[in-house]
Amino acid sequence: MQRSIEAAVTQRRGISEVAASEPALVARAAQGDRAAFGELYQAYLDRVYGHVCFRLHDAETAADLTQEVFLKAFRKLDTLKQTDRFAAWLFQIAHNAVINHQRRRWDRPTEAALLDRLPAGDPMPEEAVGQELDLDRVLEAAAGLTDLQRQVLALRFVSGLSVAETASIMDRRPNAIHNLQHNALAALRRQLSRAEAAR
């Protein structure tokens, strides 16, 4: 499963169609309906992969971990009490999988944020998130971000989670997430500017 991070960030196929019927799909999947789980898998695959790849900076490992995340979700789906919280629950599994993987590794690779260099006109970093990305520049620019900064950017922009969902996963208050996101985007902007100036 060799997917580009760019596709994972920019493509949100299926999410809007699934969102309206998601609680019903989750309920059916929890009762063993493989077709329902297949729809959830298709709707969230790119987002989960993007989140994991964002955090690990290793496409092959991200593909393996993404499969593990969905396998665990399938096996544990009957433990999800609030079917309308599937996305937050799924990304909590992904978040934990990344942390567990990093703990098992001897050398922790640099994680990468998924923001491109700011284009002409200098838009806000939040606007740059949804634009197509030059992967090499993105990976280079993120090296100076802290782990928490990469986590918040991964959850908010790659995974597309709300501030409340991100706060729940990171075990922080929503205001702290807003501040962390602001600081992460500012740090990334500085990294991107430095990288552009060095060209």
PDB file of C-alpha atoms in Angstrom:
ATOM      1  CA  MET A   1       0.000   0.000   0.000  1.00  0.00           C
ATOM      2  CA  GLN A   2       2.288   2.708  -1.267  1.00  0.00           C
ATOM      3  CA  ARG A   3       0.225   5.893  -1.004  1.00  0.00           C
ATOM      4  CA  SER A   4       1.511   9.398  -1.213  1.00  0.00           C
ATOM      5  CA  ILE A   5       1.113  11.657   1.768  1.00  0.00           C
ATOM      6  CA  GLU A   6      -0.155  14.251  -0.659  1.00  0.00           C
ATOM      7  CA  ALA A   7      -3.089  12.035  -1.592  1.00  0.00           C
ATOM      8  CA  ALA A   8      -3.816  11.277   2.042  1.00  0.00           C
ATOM      9  CA  VAL A   9      -3.998  14.963   2.902  1.00  0.00           C
ATOM     10  CA  THR A  10      -5.850  16.323  -0.096  1.00  0.00           C
ATOM     11  CA  GLN A  11      -8.222  13.459  -0.761  1.00  0.00           C
ATOM     12  CA  ARG A  12     -11.095  13.090   1.628  1.00  0.00           C
ATOM     13  CA  ARG A  13     -13.173  10.822  -0.528  1.00  0.00           C
ATOM     14  CA  GLY A  14     -16.105   9.172   1.047  1.00  0.00           C
ATOM     15  CA  ILE A  15     -16.050  11.101   4.302  1.00  0.00           C
ATOM     16  CA  SER A  16     -18.982  13.361   3.511  1.00  0.00           C
ATOM     17  CA  GLU A  17     -21.107  10.497   2.203  1.00  0.00           C
ATOM     18  CA  VAL A  18     -20.317   8.318   5.190  1.00  0.00           C
ATOM     19  CA  ALA A  19     -20.638  11.082   7.806  1.00  0.00           C
ATOM     20  CA  ALA A  20     -24.424  11.252   7.651  1.00  0.00           C
ATOM     21  CA  SER A  21     -24.879   7.511   8.034  1.00  0.00           C
ATOM     22  CA  GLU A  22     -21.778   6.827  10.109  1.00  0.00           C
ATOM     23  CA  PRO A  23     -23.446   5.928  13.429  1.00  0.00           C
ATOM     24  CA  ALA A  24     -25.640   3.380  11.642  1.00  0.00           C
ATOM     25  CA  LEU A  25     -22.637   1.972   9.764  1.00  0.00           C
ATOM     26  CA  VAL A  26     -20.665   1.714  12.992  1.00  0.00           C
ATOM     27  CA  ALA A  27     -23.552  -0.068  14.713  1.00  0.00           C
ATOM     28  CA  ARG A  28     -23.856  -2.541  11.827  1.00  0.00           C
ATOM     29  CA  ALA A  29     -20.103  -3.104  11.721  1.00  0.00           C
ATOM     30  CA  ALA A  30     -20.046  -3.708  15.485  1.00  0.00           C
ATOM     31  CA  GLN A  31     -22.563  -6.496  14.922  1.00  0.00           C
ATOM     32  CA  GLY A  32     -20.202  -8.153  12.445  1.00  0.00           C
ATOM     33  CA  ASP A  33     -21.369  -6.603   9.162  1.00  0.00           C
ATOM     34  CA  ARG A  34     -18.138  -6.706   7.132  1.00  0.00           C
ATOM     35  CA  ALA A  35     -19.595  -4.618   4.310  1.00  0.00           C
ATOM     36  CA  ALA A  36     -20.389  -1.813   6.763  1.00  0.00           C
ATOM     37  CA  PHE A  37     -16.866  -1.961   8.163  1.00  0.00           C
ATOM     38  CA  GLY A  38     -15.554  -1.961   4.594  1.00  0.00           C
ATOM     39  CA  GLU A  39     -17.330   1.342   3.973  1.00  0.00           C
ATOM     40  CA  LEU A  40     -15.790   2.814   7.118  1.00  0.00           C
ATOM     41  CA  TYR A  41     -12.399   1.477   6.055  1.00  0.00           C
ATOM     42  CA  GLN A  42     -12.653   3.098   2.626  1.00  0.00           C
ATOM     43  CA  ALA A  43     -13.833   6.381   4.123  1.00  0.00           C
ATOM     44  CA  TYR A  44     -11.011   6.625   6.676  1.00  0.00           C
ATOM     45  CA  LEU A  45      -8.101   4.764   5.071  1.00  0.00           C
ATOM     46  CA  ASP A  46      -6.361   7.777   3.546  1.00  0.00           C
ATOM     47  CA  ARG A  47      -6.819   9.912   6.647  1.00  0.00           C
ATOM     48  CA  VAL A  48      -5.463   7.264   9.012  1.00  0.00           C
ATOM     49  CA  TYR A  49      -2.554   6.485   6.697  1.00  0.00           C
ATOM     50  CA  GLY A  50      -1.793  10.194   6.353  1.00  0.00           C
ATOM     51  CA  HIS A  51      -1.839  10.642  10.115  1.00  0.00           C
ATOM     52  CA  VAL A  52       0.482   7.695  10.734  1.00  0.00           C
ATOM     53  CA  CYS A  53       2.844   8.604   7.900  1.00  0.00           C
ATOM     54  CA  PHE A  54       2.886  12.211   9.103  1.00  0.00           C
ATOM     55  CA  ARG A  55       4.026  11.057  12.510  1.00  0.00           C
ATOM     56  CA  LEU A  56       6.551   8.414  11.428  1.00  0.00           C
ATOM     57  CA  HIS A  57       8.016   9.845   8.227  1.00  0.00           C
ATOM     58  CA  ASP A  58       8.171   6.294   6.875  1.00  0.00           C
ATOM     59  CA  ALA A  59       5.623   5.319   4.223  1.00  0.00           C
ATOM     60  CA  GLU A  60       6.218   1.566   4.442  1.00  0.00           C
ATOM     61  CA  THR A  61       5.921   1.420   8.225  1.00  0.00           C
ATOM     62  CA  ALA A  62       2.906   3.735   8.050  1.00  0.00           C
ATOM     63  CA  ALA A  63       1.179   1.345   5.653  1.00  0.00           C
ATOM     64  CA  ASP A  64       1.783  -1.580   8.021  1.00  0.00           C
ATOM     65  CA  LEU A  65       0.630   0.348  11.088  1.00  0.00           C
ATOM     66  CA  THR A  66      -2.456   1.587   9.243  1.00  0.00           C
ATOM     67  CA  GLN A  67      -3.488  -2.008   8.602  1.00  0.00           C
ATOM     68  CA  GLU A  68      -2.889  -2.826  12.273  1.00  0.00           C
ATOM     69  CA  VAL A  69      -5.059   0.140  13.289  1.00  0.00           C
ATOM     70  CA  PHE A  70      -7.973  -1.057  11.179  1.00  0.00           C
ATOM     71  CA  LEU A  71      -7.558  -4.652  12.323  1.00  0.00           C
ATOM     72  CA  LYS A  72      -7.660  -3.542  15.954  1.00  0.00           C
ATOM     73  CA  ALA A  73     -10.641  -1.288  15.242  1.00  0.00           C
ATOM     74  CA  PHE A  74     -12.502  -4.186  13.637  1.00  0.00           C
ATOM     75  CA  ARG A  75     -11.779  -6.486  16.577  1.00  0.00           C
ATOM     76  CA  LYS A  76     -12.645  -3.891  19.236  1.00  0.00           C
ATOM     77  CA  LEU A  77     -15.545  -2.115  17.536  1.00  0.00           C
ATOM     78  CA  ASP A  78     -18.057  -3.719  19.869  1.00  0.00           C
ATOM     79  CA  THR A  79     -16.419  -1.817  22.760  1.00  0.00           C
ATOM     80  CA  LEU A  80     -17.231   1.580  21.234  1.00  0.00           C
ATOM     81  CA  LYS A  81     -20.172   2.905  23.227  1.00  0.00           C
ATOM     82  CA  GLN A  82     -20.870   6.124  21.298  1.00  0.00           C
ATOM     83  CA  THR A  83     -21.206   5.309  17.615  1.00  0.00           C
ATOM     84  CA  ASP A  84     -21.074   9.011  16.736  1.00  0.00           C
ATOM     85  CA  ARG A  85     -17.498   9.188  18.115  1.00  0.00           C
ATOM     86  CA  PHE A  86     -16.031   6.645  15.699  1.00  0.00           C
ATOM     87  CA  ALA A  87     -13.528   9.061  14.113  1.00  0.00           C
ATOM     88  CA  ALA A  88     -12.062  10.183  17.440  1.00  0.00           C
ATOM     89  CA  TRP A  89     -11.946   6.564  18.636  1.00  0.00           C
ATOM     90  CA  LEU A  90     -10.220   5.391  15.444  1.00  0.00           C
ATOM     91  CA  PHE A  91      -7.625   8.162  15.587  1.00  0.00           C
ATOM     92  CA  GLN A  92      -6.980   7.387  19.249  1.00  0.00           C
ATOM     93  CA  ILE A  93      -6.092   3.851  18.135  1.00  0.00           C
ATOM     94  CA  ALA A  94      -3.825   5.292  15.423  1.00  0.00           C
ATOM     95  CA  HIS A  95      -2.224   7.713  17.889  1.00  0.00           C
ATOM     96  CA  ASN A  96      -1.526   4.879  20.336  1.00  0.00           C
ATOM     97  CA  ALA A  97      -0.156   2.662  17.545  1.00  0.00           C
ATOM     98  CA  VAL A  98       2.342   5.358  16.591  1.00  0.00           C
ATOM     99  CA  ILE A  99       3.438   5.857  20.189  1.00  0.00           C
ATOM    100  CA  ASN A 100       3.823   2.103  20.724  1.00  0.00           C
ATOM    101  CA  HIS A 101       5.816   1.791  17.521  1.00  0.00           C
ATOM    102  CA  GLN A 102       8.133   4.623  18.541  1.00  0.00           C
ATOM    103  CA  ARG A 103       8.700   3.055  21.938  1.00  0.00           C
ATOM    104  CA  ARG A 104       9.773  -0.195  20.278  1.00  0.00           C
ATOM    105  CA  ARG A 105      12.314   1.465  17.998  1.00  0.00           C
ATOM    106  CA  TRP A 106      15.923   2.033  18.905  1.00  0.00           C
ATOM    107  CA  ASP A 107      16.300   5.101  16.795  1.00  0.00           C
ATOM    108  CA  ARG A 108      13.373   7.427  16.472  1.00  0.00           C
ATOM    109  CA  PRO A 109      13.187   8.883  12.994  1.00  0.00           C
ATOM    110  CA  THR A 110      12.351  12.495  12.449  1.00  0.00           C
ATOM    111  CA  GLU A 111       8.646  12.992  11.986  1.00  0.00           C
ATOM    112  CA  ALA A 112       7.439  15.321   9.268  1.00  0.00           C
ATOM    113  CA  ALA A 113       4.672  17.880   9.190  1.00  0.00           C
ATOM    114  CA  LEU A 114       2.534  18.083   6.102  1.00  0.00           C
ATOM    115  CA  LEU A 115       2.629  21.706   5.113  1.00  0.00           C
ATOM    116  CA  ASP A 116       4.163  23.061   1.974  1.00  0.00           C
ATOM    117  CA  ARG A 117       6.278  26.133   1.651  1.00  0.00           C
ATOM    118  CA  LEU A 118       4.048  29.154   1.768  1.00  0.00           C
ATOM    119  CA  PRO A 119       3.185  30.193  -1.781  1.00  0.00           C
ATOM    120  CA  ALA A 120       3.465  33.735  -3.138  1.00  0.00           C
ATOM    121  CA  GLY A 121       1.060  36.062  -1.384  1.00  0.00           C
ATOM    122  CA  ASP A 122       2.086  34.579   1.962  1.00  0.00           C
ATOM    123  CA  PRO A 123      -1.264  33.076   3.034  1.00  0.00           C
ATOM    124  CA  MET A 124      -1.757  31.857   6.556  1.00  0.00           C
ATOM    125  CA  PRO A 125      -0.336  28.379   7.214  1.00  0.00           C
ATOM    126  CA  GLU A 126      -3.860  27.063   7.810  1.00  0.00           C
ATOM    127  CA  GLU A 127      -4.645  27.849   4.155  1.00  0.00           C
ATOM    128  CA  ALA A 128      -1.514  26.076   2.962  1.00  0.00           C
ATOM    129  CA  VAL A 129      -2.586  22.818   4.596  1.00  0.00           C
ATOM    130  CA  GLY A 130      -5.206  21.994   2.002  1.00  0.00           C
ATOM    131  CA  GLN A 131      -3.023  22.838  -0.987  1.00  0.00           C
ATOM    132  CA  GLU A 132      -1.069  20.247  -2.918  1.00  0.00           C
ATOM    133  CA  LEU A 133       2.239  19.547  -1.264  1.00  0.00           C
ATOM    134  CA  ASP A 134       5.791  19.071  -2.465  1.00  0.00           C
ATOM    135  CA  LEU A 135       6.694  16.120  -0.270  1.00  0.00           C
ATOM    136  CA  ASP A 136      10.441  16.715  -0.143  1.00  0.00           C
ATOM    137  CA  ARG A 137      10.036  20.303   1.025  1.00  0.00           C
ATOM    138  CA  VAL A 138       7.422  19.298   3.547  1.00  0.00           C
ATOM    139  CA  LEU A 139       9.589  16.614   5.082  1.00  0.00           C
ATOM    140  CA  GLU A 140      12.586  18.921   5.317  1.00  0.00           C
ATOM    141  CA  ALA A 141      10.591  21.763   6.846  1.00  0.00           C
ATOM    142  CA  ALA A 142       9.187  19.730   9.714  1.00  0.00           C
ATOM    143  CA  ALA A 143      12.473  18.628  11.215  1.00  0.00           C
ATOM    144  CA  GLY A 144      12.509  21.540  13.666  1.00  0.00           C
ATOM    145  CA  LEU A 145       9.054  20.945  15.125  1.00  0.00           C
ATOM    146  CA  THR A 146       8.548  19.346  18.508  1.00  0.00           C
ATOM    147  CA  ASP A 147       6.701  16.052  18.894  1.00  0.00           C
ATOM    148  CA  LEU A 148       3.659  17.834  20.354  1.00  0.00           C
ATOM    149  CA  GLN A 149       3.603  20.272  17.451  1.00  0.00           C
ATOM    150  CA  ARG A 150       3.703  17.399  14.959  1.00  0.00           C
ATOM    151  CA  GLN A 151       0.973  15.568  16.867  1.00  0.00           C
ATOM    152  CA  VAL A 152      -1.418  18.500  16.844  1.00  0.00           C
ATOM    153  CA  LEU A 153      -0.806  19.191  13.154  1.00  0.00           C
ATOM    154  CA  ALA A 154      -1.272  15.514  12.302  1.00  0.00           C
ATOM    155  CA  LEU A 155      -4.546  15.250  14.180  1.00  0.00           C
ATOM    156  CA  ARG A 156      -5.980  18.570  13.034  1.00  0.00           C
ATOM    157  CA  PHE A 157      -4.874  18.770   9.414  1.00  0.00           C
ATOM    158  CA  VAL A 158      -3.976  15.278   8.236  1.00  0.00           C
ATOM    159  CA  SER A 159      -6.657  13.434  10.161  1.00  0.00           C
ATOM    160  CA  GLY A 160      -9.151  16.277   9.936  1.00  0.00           C
ATOM    161  CA  LEU A 161     -10.266  16.018  13.545  1.00  0.00           C
ATOM    162  CA  SER A 162     -11.949  18.836  15.401  1.00  0.00           C
ATOM    163  CA  VAL A 163     -10.281  20.754  18.201  1.00  0.00           C
ATOM    164  CA  ALA A 164     -12.426  18.877  20.731  1.00  0.00           C
ATOM    165  CA  GLU A 165     -11.494  15.480  19.280  1.00  0.00           C
ATOM    166  CA  THR A 166      -7.821  16.450  19.163  1.00  0.00           C
ATOM    167  CA  ALA A 167      -7.995  17.651  22.767  1.00  0.00           C
ATOM    168  CA  SER A 168      -9.520  14.344  23.829  1.00  0.00           C
ATOM    169  CA  ILE A 169      -6.833  12.287  22.092  1.00  0.00           C
ATOM    170  CA  MET A 170      -3.962  14.441  23.352  1.00  0.00           C
ATOM    171  CA  ASP A 171      -5.485  14.684  26.839  1.00  0.00           C
ATOM    172  CA  ARG A 172      -5.470  18.477  26.820  1.00  0.00           C
ATOM    173  CA  ARG A 173      -8.040  21.247  27.018  1.00  0.00           C
ATOM    174  CA  PRO A 174      -9.380  22.743  23.758  1.00  0.00           C
ATOM    175  CA  ASN A 175      -7.751  26.104  24.557  1.00  0.00           C
ATOM    176  CA  ALA A 176      -4.397  24.361  24.922  1.00  0.00           C
ATOM    177  CA  ILE A 177      -4.920  22.737  21.513  1.00  0.00           C
ATOM    178  CA  HIS A 178      -5.662  26.132  19.957  1.00  0.00           C
ATOM    179  CA  ASN A 179      -2.453  27.533  21.446  1.00  0.00           C
ATOM    180  CA  LEU A 180      -0.380  24.511  20.479  1.00  0.00           C
ATOM    181  CA  GLN A 181      -1.746  24.610  16.935  1.00  0.00           C
ATOM    182  CA  HIS A 182      -1.009  28.329  16.645  1.00  0.00           C
ATOM    183  CA  ASN A 183       2.559  27.839  17.881  1.00  0.00           C
ATOM    184  CA  ALA A 184       3.091  24.800  15.651  1.00  0.00           C
ATOM    185  CA  LEU A 185       1.937  26.677  12.569  1.00  0.00           C
ATOM    186  CA  ALA A 186       4.136  29.654  13.454  1.00  0.00           C
ATOM    187  CA  ALA A 187       7.147  27.363  13.931  1.00  0.00           C
ATOM    188  CA  LEU A 188       6.411  25.626  10.664  1.00  0.00           C
ATOM    189  CA  ARG A 189       6.124  28.944   8.880  1.00  0.00           C
ATOM    190  CA  ARG A 190       9.591  29.862  10.172  1.00  0.00           C
ATOM    191  CA  GLN A 191      10.989  26.506   9.016  1.00  0.00           C
ATOM    192  CA  LEU A 192       9.436  26.899   5.581  1.00  0.00           C
ATOM    193  CA  SER A 193      10.744  30.454   5.252  1.00  0.00           C
ATOM    194  CA  ARG A 194      14.260  29.340   6.199  1.00  0.00           C
ATOM    195  CA  ALA A 195      14.123  26.457   3.741  1.00  0.00           C
ATOM    196  CA  GLU A 196      12.925  28.760   0.971  1.00  0.00           C
ATOM    197  CA  ALA A 197      15.612  31.351   1.738  1.00  0.00           C
ATOM    198  CA  ALA A 198      18.297  28.659   1.587  1.00  0.00           C
ATOM    199  CA  ARG A 199      17.296  27.661  -1.958  1.00  0.00           C
TER     200      ARG A 199
END
